[in-house]
Structures are given as structure tokens and as C-alpha cells.
Coordinates of C-alpha atoms in Angstrom, one line a residue:
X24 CA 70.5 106.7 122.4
X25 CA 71.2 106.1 118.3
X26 CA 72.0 110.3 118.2
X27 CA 74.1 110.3 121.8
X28 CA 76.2 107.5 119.7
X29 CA 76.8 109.1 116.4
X30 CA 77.6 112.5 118.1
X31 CA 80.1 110.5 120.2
X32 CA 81.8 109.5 117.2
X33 CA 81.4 112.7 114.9
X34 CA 83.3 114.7 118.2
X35 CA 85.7 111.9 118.9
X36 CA 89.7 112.0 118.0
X37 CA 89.5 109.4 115.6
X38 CA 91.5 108.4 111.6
X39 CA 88.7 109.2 109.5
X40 CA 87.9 105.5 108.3
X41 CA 87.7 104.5 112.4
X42 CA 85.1 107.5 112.6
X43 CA 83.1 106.4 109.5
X44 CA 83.2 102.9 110.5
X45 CA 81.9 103.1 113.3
X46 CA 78.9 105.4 112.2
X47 CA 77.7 102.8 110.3
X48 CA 77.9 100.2 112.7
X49 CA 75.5 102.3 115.2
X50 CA 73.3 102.8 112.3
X51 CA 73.0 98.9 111.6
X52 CA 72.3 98.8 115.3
X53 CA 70.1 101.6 116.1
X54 CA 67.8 100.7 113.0
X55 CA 67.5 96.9 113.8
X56 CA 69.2 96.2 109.8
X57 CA 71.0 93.6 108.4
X58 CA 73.7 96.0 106.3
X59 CA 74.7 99.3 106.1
X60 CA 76.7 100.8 103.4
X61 CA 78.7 104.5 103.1
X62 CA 79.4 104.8 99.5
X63 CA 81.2 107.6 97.9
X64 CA 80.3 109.0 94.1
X65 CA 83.4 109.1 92.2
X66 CA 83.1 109.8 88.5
X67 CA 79.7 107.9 88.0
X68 CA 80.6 105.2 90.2
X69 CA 79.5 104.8 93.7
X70 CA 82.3 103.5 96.3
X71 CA 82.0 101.6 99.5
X72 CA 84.1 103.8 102.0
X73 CA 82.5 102.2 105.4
X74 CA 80.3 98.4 105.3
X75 CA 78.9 96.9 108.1
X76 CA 76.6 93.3 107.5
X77 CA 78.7 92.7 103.7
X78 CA 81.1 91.0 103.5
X79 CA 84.7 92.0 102.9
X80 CA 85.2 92.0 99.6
X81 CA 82.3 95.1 99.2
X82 CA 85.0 97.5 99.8
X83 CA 86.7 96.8 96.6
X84 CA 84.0 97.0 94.8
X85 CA 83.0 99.8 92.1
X86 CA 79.0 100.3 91.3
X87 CA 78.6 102.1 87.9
X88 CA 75.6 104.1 89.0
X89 CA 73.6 103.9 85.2
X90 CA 73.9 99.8 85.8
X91 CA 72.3 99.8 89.5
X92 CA 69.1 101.5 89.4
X93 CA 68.0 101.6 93.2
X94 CA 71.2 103.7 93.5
X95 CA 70.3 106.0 90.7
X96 CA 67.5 106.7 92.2
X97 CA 68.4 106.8 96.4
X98 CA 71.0 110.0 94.4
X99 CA 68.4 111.5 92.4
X100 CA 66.7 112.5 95.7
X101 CA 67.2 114.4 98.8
X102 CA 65.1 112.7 100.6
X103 CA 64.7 109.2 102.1
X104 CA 64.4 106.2 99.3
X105 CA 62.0 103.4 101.0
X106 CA 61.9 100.9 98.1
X107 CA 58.8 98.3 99.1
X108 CA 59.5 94.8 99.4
X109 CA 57.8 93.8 96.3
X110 CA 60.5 96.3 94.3
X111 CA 61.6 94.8 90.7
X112 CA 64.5 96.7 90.5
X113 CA 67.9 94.5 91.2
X114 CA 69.6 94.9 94.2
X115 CA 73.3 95.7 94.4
X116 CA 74.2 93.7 97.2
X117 CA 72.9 90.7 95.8
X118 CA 74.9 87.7 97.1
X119 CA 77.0 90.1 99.1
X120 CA 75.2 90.0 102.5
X121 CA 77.3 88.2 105.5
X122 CA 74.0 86.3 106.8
X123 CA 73.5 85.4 103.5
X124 CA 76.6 85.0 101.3
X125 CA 75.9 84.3 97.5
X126 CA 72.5 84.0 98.0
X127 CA 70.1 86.4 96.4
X128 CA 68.0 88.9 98.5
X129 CA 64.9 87.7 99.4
X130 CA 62.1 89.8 99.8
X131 CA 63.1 92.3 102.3
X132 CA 63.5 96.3 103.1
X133 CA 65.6 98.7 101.4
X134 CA 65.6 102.1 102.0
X135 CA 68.9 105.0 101.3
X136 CA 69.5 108.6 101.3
X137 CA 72.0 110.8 99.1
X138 CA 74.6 113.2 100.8
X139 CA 76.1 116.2 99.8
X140 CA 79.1 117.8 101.7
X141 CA 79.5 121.4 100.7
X142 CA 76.7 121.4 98.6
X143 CA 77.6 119.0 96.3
X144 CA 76.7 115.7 95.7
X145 CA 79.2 113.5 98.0
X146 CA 77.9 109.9 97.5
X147 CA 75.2 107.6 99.3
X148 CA 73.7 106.2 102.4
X149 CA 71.7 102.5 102.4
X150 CA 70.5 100.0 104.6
X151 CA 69.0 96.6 103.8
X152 CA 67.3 94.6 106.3
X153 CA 66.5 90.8 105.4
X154 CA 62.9 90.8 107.2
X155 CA 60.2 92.9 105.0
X156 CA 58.3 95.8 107.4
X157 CA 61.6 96.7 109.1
X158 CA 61.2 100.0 108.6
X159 CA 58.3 102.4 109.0
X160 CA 58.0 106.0 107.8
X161 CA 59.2 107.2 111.3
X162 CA 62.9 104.9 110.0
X163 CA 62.4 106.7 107.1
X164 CA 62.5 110.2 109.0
X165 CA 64.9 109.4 110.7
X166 CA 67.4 108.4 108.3
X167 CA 66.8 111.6 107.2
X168 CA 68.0 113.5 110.5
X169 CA 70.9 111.0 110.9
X170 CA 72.0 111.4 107.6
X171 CA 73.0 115.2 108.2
X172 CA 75.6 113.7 110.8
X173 CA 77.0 111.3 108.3
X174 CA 77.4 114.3 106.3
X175 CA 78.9 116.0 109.2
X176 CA 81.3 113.4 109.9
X177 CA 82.5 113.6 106.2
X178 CA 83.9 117.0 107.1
X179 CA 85.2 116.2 109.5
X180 CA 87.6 114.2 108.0
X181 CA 87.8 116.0 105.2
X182 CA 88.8 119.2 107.3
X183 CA 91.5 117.0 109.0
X184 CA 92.9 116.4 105.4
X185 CA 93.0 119.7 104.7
X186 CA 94.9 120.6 108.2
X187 CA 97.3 118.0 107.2
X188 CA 97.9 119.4 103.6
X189 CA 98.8 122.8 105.3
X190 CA 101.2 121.7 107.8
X191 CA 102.5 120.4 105.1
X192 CA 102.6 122.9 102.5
X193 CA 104.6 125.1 105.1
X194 CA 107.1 122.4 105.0
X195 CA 107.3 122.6 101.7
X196 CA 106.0 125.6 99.4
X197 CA 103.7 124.7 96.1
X198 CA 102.3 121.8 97.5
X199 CA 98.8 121.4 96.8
X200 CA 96.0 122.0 99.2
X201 CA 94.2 118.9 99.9
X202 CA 96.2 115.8 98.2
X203 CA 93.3 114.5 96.3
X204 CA 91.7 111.1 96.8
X205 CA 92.2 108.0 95.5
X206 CA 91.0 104.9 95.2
X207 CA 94.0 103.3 93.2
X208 CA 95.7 101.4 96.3
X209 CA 93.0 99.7 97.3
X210 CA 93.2 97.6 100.8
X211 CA 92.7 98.7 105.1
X212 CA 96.0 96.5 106.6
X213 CA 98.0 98.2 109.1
X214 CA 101.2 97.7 107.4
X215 CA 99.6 99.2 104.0
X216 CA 98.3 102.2 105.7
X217 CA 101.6 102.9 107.7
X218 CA 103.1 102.6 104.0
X219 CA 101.3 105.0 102.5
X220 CA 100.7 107.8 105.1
X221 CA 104.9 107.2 105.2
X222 CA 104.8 108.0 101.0
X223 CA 103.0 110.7 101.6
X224 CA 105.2 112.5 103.8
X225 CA 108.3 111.5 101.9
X226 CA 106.1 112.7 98.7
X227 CA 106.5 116.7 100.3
X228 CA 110.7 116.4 99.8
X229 CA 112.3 116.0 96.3
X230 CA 114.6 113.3 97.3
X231 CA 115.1 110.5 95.2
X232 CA 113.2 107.2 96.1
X233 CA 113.8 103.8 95.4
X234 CA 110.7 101.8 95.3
X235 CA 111.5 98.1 95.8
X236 CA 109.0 95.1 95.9
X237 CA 108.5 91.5 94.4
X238 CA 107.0 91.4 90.6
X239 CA 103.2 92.6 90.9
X240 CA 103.0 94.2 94.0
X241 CA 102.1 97.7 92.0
X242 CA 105.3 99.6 92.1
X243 CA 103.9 101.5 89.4
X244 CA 100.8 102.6 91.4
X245 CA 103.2 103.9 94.9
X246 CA 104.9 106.1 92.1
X247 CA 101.6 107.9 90.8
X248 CA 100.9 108.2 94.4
X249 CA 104.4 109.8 95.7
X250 CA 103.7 112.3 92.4
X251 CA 100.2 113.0 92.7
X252 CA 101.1 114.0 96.4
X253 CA 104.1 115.9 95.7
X254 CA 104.6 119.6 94.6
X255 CA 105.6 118.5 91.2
X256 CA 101.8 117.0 90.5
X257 CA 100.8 119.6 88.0
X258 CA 103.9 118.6 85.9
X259 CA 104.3 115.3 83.7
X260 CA 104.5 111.8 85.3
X261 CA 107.4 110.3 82.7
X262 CA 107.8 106.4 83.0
X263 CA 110.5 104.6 81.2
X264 CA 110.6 100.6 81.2
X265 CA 114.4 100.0 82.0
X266 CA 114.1 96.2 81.1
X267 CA 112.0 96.9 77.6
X268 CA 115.2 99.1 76.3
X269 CA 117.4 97.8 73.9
X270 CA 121.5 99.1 74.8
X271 CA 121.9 100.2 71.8
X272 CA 118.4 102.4 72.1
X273 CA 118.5 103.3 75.7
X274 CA 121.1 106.1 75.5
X275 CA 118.8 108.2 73.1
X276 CA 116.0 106.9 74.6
X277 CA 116.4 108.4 77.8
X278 CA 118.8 111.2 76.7
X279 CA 117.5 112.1 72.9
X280 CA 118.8 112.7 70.0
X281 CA 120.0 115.0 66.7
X282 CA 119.0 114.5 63.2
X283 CA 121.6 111.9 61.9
X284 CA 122.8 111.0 65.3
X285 CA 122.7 107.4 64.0
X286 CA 121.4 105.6 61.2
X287 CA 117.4 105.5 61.1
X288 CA 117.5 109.7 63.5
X289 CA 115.9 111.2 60.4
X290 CA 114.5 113.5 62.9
X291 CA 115.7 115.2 66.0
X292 CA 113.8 113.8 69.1
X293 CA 113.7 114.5 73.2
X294 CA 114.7 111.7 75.2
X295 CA 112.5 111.4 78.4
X296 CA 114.7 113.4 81.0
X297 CA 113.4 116.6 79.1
X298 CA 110.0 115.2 78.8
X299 CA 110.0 114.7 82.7
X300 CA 111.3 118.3 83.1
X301 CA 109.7 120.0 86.0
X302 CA 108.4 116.9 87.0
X303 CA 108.7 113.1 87.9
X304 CA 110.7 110.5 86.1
X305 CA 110.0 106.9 86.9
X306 CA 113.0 104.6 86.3
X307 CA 110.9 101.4 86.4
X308 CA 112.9 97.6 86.7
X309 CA 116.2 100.1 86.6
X310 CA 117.6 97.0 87.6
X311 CA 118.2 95.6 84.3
X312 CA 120.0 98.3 83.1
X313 CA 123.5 97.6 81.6
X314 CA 126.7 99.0 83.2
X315 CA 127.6 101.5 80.5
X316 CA 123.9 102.9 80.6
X317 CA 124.3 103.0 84.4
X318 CA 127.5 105.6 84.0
X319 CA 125.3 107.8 81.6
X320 CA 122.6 107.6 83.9
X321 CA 124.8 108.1 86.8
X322 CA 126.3 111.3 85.2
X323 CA 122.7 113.2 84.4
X324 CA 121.7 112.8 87.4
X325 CA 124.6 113.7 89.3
X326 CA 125.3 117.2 87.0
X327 CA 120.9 117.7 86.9
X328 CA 121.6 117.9 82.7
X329 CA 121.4 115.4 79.5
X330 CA 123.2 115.6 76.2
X331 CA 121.4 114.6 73.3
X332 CA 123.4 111.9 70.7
X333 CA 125.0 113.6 68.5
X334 CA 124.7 117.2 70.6
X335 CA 127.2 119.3 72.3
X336 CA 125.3 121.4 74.5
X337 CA 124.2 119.7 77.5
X338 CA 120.6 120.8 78.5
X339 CA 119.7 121.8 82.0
X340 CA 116.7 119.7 83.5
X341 CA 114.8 119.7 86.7
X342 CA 113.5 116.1 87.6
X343 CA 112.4 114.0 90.6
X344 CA 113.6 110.6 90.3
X345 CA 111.6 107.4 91.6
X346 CA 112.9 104.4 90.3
X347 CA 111.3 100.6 91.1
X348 CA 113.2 97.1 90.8
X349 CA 112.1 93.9 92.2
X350 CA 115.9 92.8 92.2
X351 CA 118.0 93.3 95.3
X352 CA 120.0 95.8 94.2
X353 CA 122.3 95.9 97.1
X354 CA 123.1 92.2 96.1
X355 CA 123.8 93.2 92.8
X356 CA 126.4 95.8 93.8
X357 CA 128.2 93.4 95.7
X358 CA 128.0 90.7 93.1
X359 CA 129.1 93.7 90.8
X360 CA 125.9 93.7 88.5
X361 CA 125.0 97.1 89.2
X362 CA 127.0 100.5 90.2
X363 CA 127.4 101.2 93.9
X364 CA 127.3 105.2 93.0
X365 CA 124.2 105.1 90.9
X366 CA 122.9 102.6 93.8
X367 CA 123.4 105.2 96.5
X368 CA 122.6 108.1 94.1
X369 CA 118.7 106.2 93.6
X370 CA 118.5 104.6 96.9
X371 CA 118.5 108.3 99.3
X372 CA 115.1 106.9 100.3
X373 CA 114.0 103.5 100.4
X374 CA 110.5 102.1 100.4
X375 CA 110.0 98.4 100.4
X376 CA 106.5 97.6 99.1
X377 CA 105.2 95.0 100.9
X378 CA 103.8 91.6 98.9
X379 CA 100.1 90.6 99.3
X380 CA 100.5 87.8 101.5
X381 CA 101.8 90.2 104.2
X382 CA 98.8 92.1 103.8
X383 CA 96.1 90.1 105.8
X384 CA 92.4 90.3 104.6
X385 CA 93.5 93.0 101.5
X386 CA 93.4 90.1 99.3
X387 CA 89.5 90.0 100.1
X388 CA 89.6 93.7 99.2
X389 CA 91.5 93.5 95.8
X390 CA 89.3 90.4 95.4
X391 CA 85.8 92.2 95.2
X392 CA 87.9 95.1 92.8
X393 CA 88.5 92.3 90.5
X394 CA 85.1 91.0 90.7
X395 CA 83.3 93.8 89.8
X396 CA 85.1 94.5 87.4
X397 CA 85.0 91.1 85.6
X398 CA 81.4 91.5 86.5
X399 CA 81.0 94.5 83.8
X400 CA 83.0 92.8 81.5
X401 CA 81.0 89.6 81.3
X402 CA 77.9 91.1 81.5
X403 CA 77.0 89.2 84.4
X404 CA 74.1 89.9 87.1
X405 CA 76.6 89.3 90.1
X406 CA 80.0 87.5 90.7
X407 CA 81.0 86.8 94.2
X408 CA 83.4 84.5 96.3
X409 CA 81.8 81.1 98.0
X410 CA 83.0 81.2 101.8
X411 CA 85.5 78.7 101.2
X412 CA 87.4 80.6 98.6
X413 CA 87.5 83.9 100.3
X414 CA 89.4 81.6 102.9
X415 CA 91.6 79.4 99.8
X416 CA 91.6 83.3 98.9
X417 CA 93.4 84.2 102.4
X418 CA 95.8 81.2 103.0
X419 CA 97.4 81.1 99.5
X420 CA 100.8 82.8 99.4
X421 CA 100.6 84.9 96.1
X422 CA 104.0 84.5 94.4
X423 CA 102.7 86.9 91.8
X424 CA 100.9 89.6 94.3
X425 CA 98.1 91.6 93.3
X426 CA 98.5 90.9 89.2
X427 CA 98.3 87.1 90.3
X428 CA 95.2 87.2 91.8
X429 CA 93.8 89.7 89.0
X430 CA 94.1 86.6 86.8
X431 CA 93.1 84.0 89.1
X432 CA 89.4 86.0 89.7
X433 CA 89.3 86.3 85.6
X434 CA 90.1 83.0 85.2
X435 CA 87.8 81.7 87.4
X436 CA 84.5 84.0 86.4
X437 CA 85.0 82.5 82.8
X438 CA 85.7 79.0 84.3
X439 CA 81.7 79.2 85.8
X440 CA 80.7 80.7 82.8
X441 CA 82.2 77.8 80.5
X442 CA 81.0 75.3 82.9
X443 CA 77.1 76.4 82.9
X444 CA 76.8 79.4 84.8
X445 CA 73.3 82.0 83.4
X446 CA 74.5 85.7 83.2
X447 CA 72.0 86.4 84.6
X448 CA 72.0 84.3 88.2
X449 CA 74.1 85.3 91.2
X450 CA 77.2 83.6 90.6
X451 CA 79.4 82.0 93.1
X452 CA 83.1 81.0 92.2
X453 CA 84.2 77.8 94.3
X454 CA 87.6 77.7 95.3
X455 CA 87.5 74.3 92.5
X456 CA 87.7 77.3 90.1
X457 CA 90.4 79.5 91.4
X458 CA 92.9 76.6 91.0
X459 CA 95.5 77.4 93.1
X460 CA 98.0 75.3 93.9
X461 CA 97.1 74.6 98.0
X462 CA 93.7 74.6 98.0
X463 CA 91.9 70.6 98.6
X464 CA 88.8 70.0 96.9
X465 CA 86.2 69.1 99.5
X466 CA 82.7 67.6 99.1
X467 CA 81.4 68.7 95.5
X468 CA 84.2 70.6 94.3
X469 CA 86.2 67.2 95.0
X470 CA 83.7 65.7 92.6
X471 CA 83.4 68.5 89.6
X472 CA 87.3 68.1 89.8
X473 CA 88.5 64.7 89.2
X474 CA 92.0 63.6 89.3
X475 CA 93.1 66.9 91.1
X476 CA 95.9 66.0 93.7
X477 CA 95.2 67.0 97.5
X478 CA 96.1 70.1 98.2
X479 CA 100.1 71.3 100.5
X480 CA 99.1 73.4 102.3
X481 CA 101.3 73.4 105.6
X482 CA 100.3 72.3 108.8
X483 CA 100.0 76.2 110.3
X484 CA 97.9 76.7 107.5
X485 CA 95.4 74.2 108.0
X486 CA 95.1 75.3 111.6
X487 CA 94.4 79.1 110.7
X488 CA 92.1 77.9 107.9
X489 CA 90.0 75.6 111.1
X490 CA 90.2 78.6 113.2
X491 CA 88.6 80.7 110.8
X492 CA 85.8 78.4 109.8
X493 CA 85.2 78.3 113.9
X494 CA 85.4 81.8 114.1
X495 CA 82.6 82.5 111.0
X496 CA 80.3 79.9 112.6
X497 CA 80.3 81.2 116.2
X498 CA 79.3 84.8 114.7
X499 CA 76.8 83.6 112.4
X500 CA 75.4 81.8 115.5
X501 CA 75.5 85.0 117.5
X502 CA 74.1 87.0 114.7
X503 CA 77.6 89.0 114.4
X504 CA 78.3 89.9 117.9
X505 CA 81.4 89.5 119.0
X506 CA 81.2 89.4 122.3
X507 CA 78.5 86.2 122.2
X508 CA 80.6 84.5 119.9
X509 CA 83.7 84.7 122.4
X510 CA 81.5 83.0 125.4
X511 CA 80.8 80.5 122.4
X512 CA 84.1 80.0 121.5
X513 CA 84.9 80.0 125.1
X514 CA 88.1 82.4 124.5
X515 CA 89.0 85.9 125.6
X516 CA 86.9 88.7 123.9
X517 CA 90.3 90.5 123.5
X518 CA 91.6 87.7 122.3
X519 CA 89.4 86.7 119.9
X520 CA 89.7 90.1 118.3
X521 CA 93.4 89.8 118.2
X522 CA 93.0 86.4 116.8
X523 CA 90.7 87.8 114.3
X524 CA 92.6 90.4 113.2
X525 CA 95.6 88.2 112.6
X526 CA 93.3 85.8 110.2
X527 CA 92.6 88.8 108.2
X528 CA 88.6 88.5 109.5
X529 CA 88.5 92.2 110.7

């Protein structure tokens, strides 16, 4: 039954995380396991590509293969890695397990299995299972059948790449192959991936694009993207910080300049149009630029040439413009802040970038990225989110985006630290920690945090907050199953998925 499903899926017309996903959910079923995990090697790290059993903020997370020995060695081997329950060696997913969050693993079975696509080494299969003697060497045999149509399934998708890079490279000659992967945009929303499989079609022209989002949304990483993707990705990515330039500077700054030009040029110098030539120049907060740098700007882009200060020989350059502001530009042409011609000239394509509270359950995502990372850093055994602040986590608005809540999570890791926390424990940050504005100390983070007012969040808030806790409790009744947790609930099945998938819990 277990090979009838995963054969289903591996022929099935399906977006290649659907596929994946789903794989490991029949695995988790078929072997009778608390969590599975897909995890791809990327430069000595292992990444979670498809989890099913941890909890959400696993697929942000990086594991540095020397620091987790259980996955050093599940990659050192071809074959299946049965580690007994007695095993010394620390567990990755400590504190990460849905049935248990921020609890270590108790005694229990652990067994994985490298894959290679291609015959190289692609990344990693494991499964945990929270009661010891769960699996047997015929579980062990079989992971290894199973894992050949993991492996199968992986190119799969990776062939539907590669079709999608060709009918696109006839589009457009010189572009590369297979776009290569990347892990820099991290997050699963619908309205993130419509984004970026939008980018990268728009990435195949070399129309100018105007990148426009609130502060800390990651402007800068949509750029790399639209580059990496585009047929100018061998060439230089040039970025120039519009709001860092002086007037007086910007001019040969962008442009150059000749020896003598002005007083302190004791050396001729490129300005970053020449740098950029052949490739992409990234006009970031172009915004603040003043009006008389605007004209200047206006005019190189307009004739495709700069003249250096002091020069009078324009130079011929060939550059792909993306420039990012989190101003409303079209206001500031009205309000006569900003040139309508340059406004047009940047603006041939649009791409609003949307902010993080429009992103549903990507802020658990980004979460476990920061996590681990502070987790390095600190030299700590584990770091993870308490229940309750994965869901202060998911009702907070984020003013400041994604570079917000990178500082909240490094706040709060050193906050435990400073208040008693062992390196090398399982720690769990309490939503007391994060201190955010809306979120209510209850029960013993209302004690560690006198005098701390209650918390504002709004009325729909504290709904969708209830309606998640219900929603947790009814699967952790049910042991995960949707289905059983609907006749609990005593709601639609459809409905509670669509429910579900609103709160950011799928």
C-alpha cells in the first residue's frame, strides 16, 4: 500500500514542494513515525525541504552538518542509519517535535538514509519515532527501497526546472540553464510564491523594475533574485545606497570622475554605471534622491551612457536597472518630490513586495532561520519557540518586517540566556521574552514580568488567537489527523482546513 502511494505521487502532476510533501507524509504513515524530515545538503549545511511531525519553524532552519553528528553520519553511508535507543549522540530535532514541543527526545528510534540524485550526494532522509523498538531491520530495509523513490521524485522536479529554464531560454537567448537554487527567500505563502515565480519570469526581459515595499521586507534580496535569474547573472550585481549619498558626492559617485575633477579627485575613478556594465545596477531607497541628481540620472538612463566629472566623452554602458524605495513614489510625483519622467522611466515594471504580516505562517518560517542561527552564535544546545509565542509570533503585525523579527528572536535568545538559561539545555523563549507590544503575559510569564501593561491586541485578534489554541488541541488529541480533529471540533473538514490555512497553521 506505502509503494502504490509514493508511486502515486512521484507520477502525479504536482509543484514540486506538493510532490515532496506529500512523500513524506506517506512515509510518516506507512512507517508508524512520529517525524519525518527531507533535508537537502547545501554547502555543509543540511536543509529541511519537506517536514511532517516538526513543527513549522523546521523549515527555516539550517543544520551545519560537522555540529550534528547523527547527520554526519546517516551522509557518510549509503545505507540505512538505525541509531539504537540508548545512542549518546544529540539529536537535532530536539525540542522540535509537534507531540512534544521544546521538550527533549526521550528515548526513542532514529533511523535515516543519504540520497544522491545523479550520482551525487543530494541531502538526507530521517525518521524519528517517540516509542523505542519502532522499527525493525525489515523498516530498515525498507527505507532503503523507498528511499530510491525519494530520490526519484527529486528529479522529477528537478527535470521540471530544467523544462521551465528552456522554455524560457527560447524566450530569451543567454539565459542560463536551470536558474539555480536558493534558499535566500525563505517562506511557503501563497502570495510569496505567486511573487516569486512572477520575478522570475519578469527576470528573463531586461525591462527596468521598480521594487517597492515597507522598510525590511528584503528588497535587497528580490533584486539578487531578479539577477541571479536573469541573463545578465554572470555579470556584476552593482548596488548603490541612494539615501547614504551625499549631493555633492552622488554625481561622481554614480557617474565617476577625472583626476582634478574637484578638490580631494587626486585620482581618476569609475562611478558605478561602468562598474554595473553588462550587468545589473540596483538603485536602492532611489527615493531620497534630490531633484538635480534625478535629471542626471534621468539623462543616463534615457541616452544608455555616463560622463565622468570633469570628462567630455560620454561612455557607452549596457545596464539593467532595478531600483527599490519604501516611499510611494507616485505620491511623491504628485506632491512634486520626485520626477514624473525618471518615475515612469524606473517604474516599466512594478513589483510590490508584500510585508510579513500579509504573509501568514512565514513568520514561523523566518522564525526557526533566525533561531538557528542565533543558536550557532550562542553556542547553545537548542533554541526554540514555546507554543504560545509561535502564536504572539503570528498575531503581531511587524511594522519592521522580516529585520524586525530578526531582532526580536536575538533579543530574546540572550534575554533567556541573562535570565538563567544552561547552554547546554533545550531552550524555550516565552512570548515574556519576545516583548512585543500586543502580547499579555499569562500564568508565569505574567509573574517573571511585573508591572508589564496587558497586552492591545484587537478583538479579531484575540478570536484568531482562541481559534488557534482550539485548533492545536483538537489535533494533539487526534494525534495529528485532521479529519478526527474536525468531528472534535464539530466543523466542516473543508472548513477547518480553510480555517487553518488562514491562521497560518498549514
Amino acid at each position: 500500500m506505502l509503494d502504490e502511494s509514493l508511486l502515486a505521487d512521484l507520477v502525479a502532476d504536482l509543484p514540486s514542494a506538493v510532490r515532496l510533501q506529500r512523500l513524506v507524509r506517506t512515509l510518516r504513515e506507512g512507517f508508524r513515525c512520529g517525524a519525518v524530515c527531507l533535508l537537502r545538503l547545501e554547502e555543509g549545511a543540511l536543509v529541511p525541504m519537506a517536514v511532517e511531525g516538526l513543527v513549522r519553524e523546521a523549515l527555516g532552519r539550517r543544520f551545519e552538518v560537522a555540529q550534528h553528528p547523527r547527520l554526519a553520519t546517516i551522509l557518510s553511508s549509503r545505507r540505512t542509519t538505525l541509531f539504537p535507543p540508548d545512542a549518546r549522540l544529540p539529536d537535532p530535532y530536539d525540542g522540535l517535535v509537534e507531540q512534544q514541543p521544546g521538550q527533549p527526545l526521550p528515548v526513542h528510534d532514529c533511523m535515516g538514509i543519504s540520497l544522491r540524485v545523479e550520482g551525487e550526494p543530494w541531502g538526507a532522509l530521517t525518521l524519528d519515532a517517540l516509542e523505542a523498538g519502532t522499527f525493525d531491520a525489515a523498516d530498515r530495509a525498507a527505507l532503503e527501497r523507498y528511499a530510491l523513490l525519494v530520490e526519484a521524485a527529486v528529479r522529477v522536479s528537478r527535470l521540471e526546472r530544467d523544462l521551465r529554464a528552456l522554455r524560457m531560454a527560447r524566450q530569451e537567448s543567454g539565459l542560463p540553464l536551470a536558474a539555480p537554487e536558493a534558499r535566500d527567500i525563505l517562506g511557503h505563502s501563497a502570495v510569496l510564491m505567486r511573487l516569486l515565480r512572477e520575478l522570475d519570469v519578469v527576470a528573463a526581459s531586461d525591462l527596468p523594475v521598480l521594487l517597492s515595499g515597507e522598510t525590511g521586507v528584503g528588497k535587497e534580496l528580490f533584486a539578487r533574485r531578479l539577477h541571479r535569474r536573469s541573463a545578465r547573472h554572470a555579470a556584476p550585481l552593482v548596488q548603490v545606497n541612494c539615501a547614504a549619498l551625499p549631493e555633492s558626492l552622488a554625481e561622481s559617485e554614480l557617474f565617476g570622475h577625472v583626476k582634478g575633477a574637484f578638490s580631494g579627485a587626486t585620482a581618476e575613478r569609475a562611478g558605478r554605471f561602468e562598474a554595473a556594465d553588462g550587468g545589473t545596477l540596483l538603485l536602492d531607497e532611489v527615493g531620497e534622491l534630490s531633484l538635480p541628481v534625478q535629471a542626471k540620472l534621468l539623462r543616463a538612463l534615457q541616452e544608455g551612457e555616463v560622463q565622468r566629472l570633469g570628462e567630455d566623452v560620454p561612455r557607452r554602458v549596457d545596464v539593467r536597472i532595478i531600483a527599490a524605495t519604501n516611499r510611494r513614489l507616485a505620491e511623491a510625483v504628485r506632491e512634486g518630490a520626485f520626477r514624473a519622467d525618471l518615475y515612469h522611466r524606473l517604474s516599466v515594471y512594478p513589483v510590490a513586495i508584500p510585508p510579513l504580516r500579509e504573509r501568514g505562517s512565514d513568520v514561523l518560517v523566518l522564525a526557526g532561520h533566525f533561531l538557528e542561527i542565533n543558536r550557532t552564535r550562542l553556542g547553545v544546545r537548542s533554541l526554540r519557540l514555546s507554543p504560545a509565542s509561535e502564536e504572539a509570533l503570528s498575531r503581531y503585525d511587524w511594522p519592521g518586517n522580516v529585520r524586525e523579527l530578526e531582532h526580536v528572536i536575538s533579543r530574546a535568545a540572550i534575554k533567556a540566556l541573562s535570565h538563567g538559561a544552561r547552554r547546554d539545555a533545550i531552550i524555550t523563549l516565552e512570548p515574556v521574552w519576545l516583548d512585543l507590544p500586543d502580547v499579555e503575559p499569562q500564568g508565569d510569564d505574567a509573574a517573571a514580568a511585573p508591572g508589564v501593561e496587558p497586552g492591545t491586541s484587537s478583538l479579531r485578534q484575540r478570536v484568531e488567537g482562541a481559534q488557534r489554541r482550539a485548533i492545536r488541541e483538537a489535533l494533539a488529541a487526534c494525534d495529528g489527523r485532521w479529519a478526527a480533529a474536525a468531528r472534535r471540533l464539530e466543523v466542516d473538514p473543508s472548513n477547518l482546513h480553510k480555517l487553518a490555512r488562514r491562521l497560518g497553521l498549514k
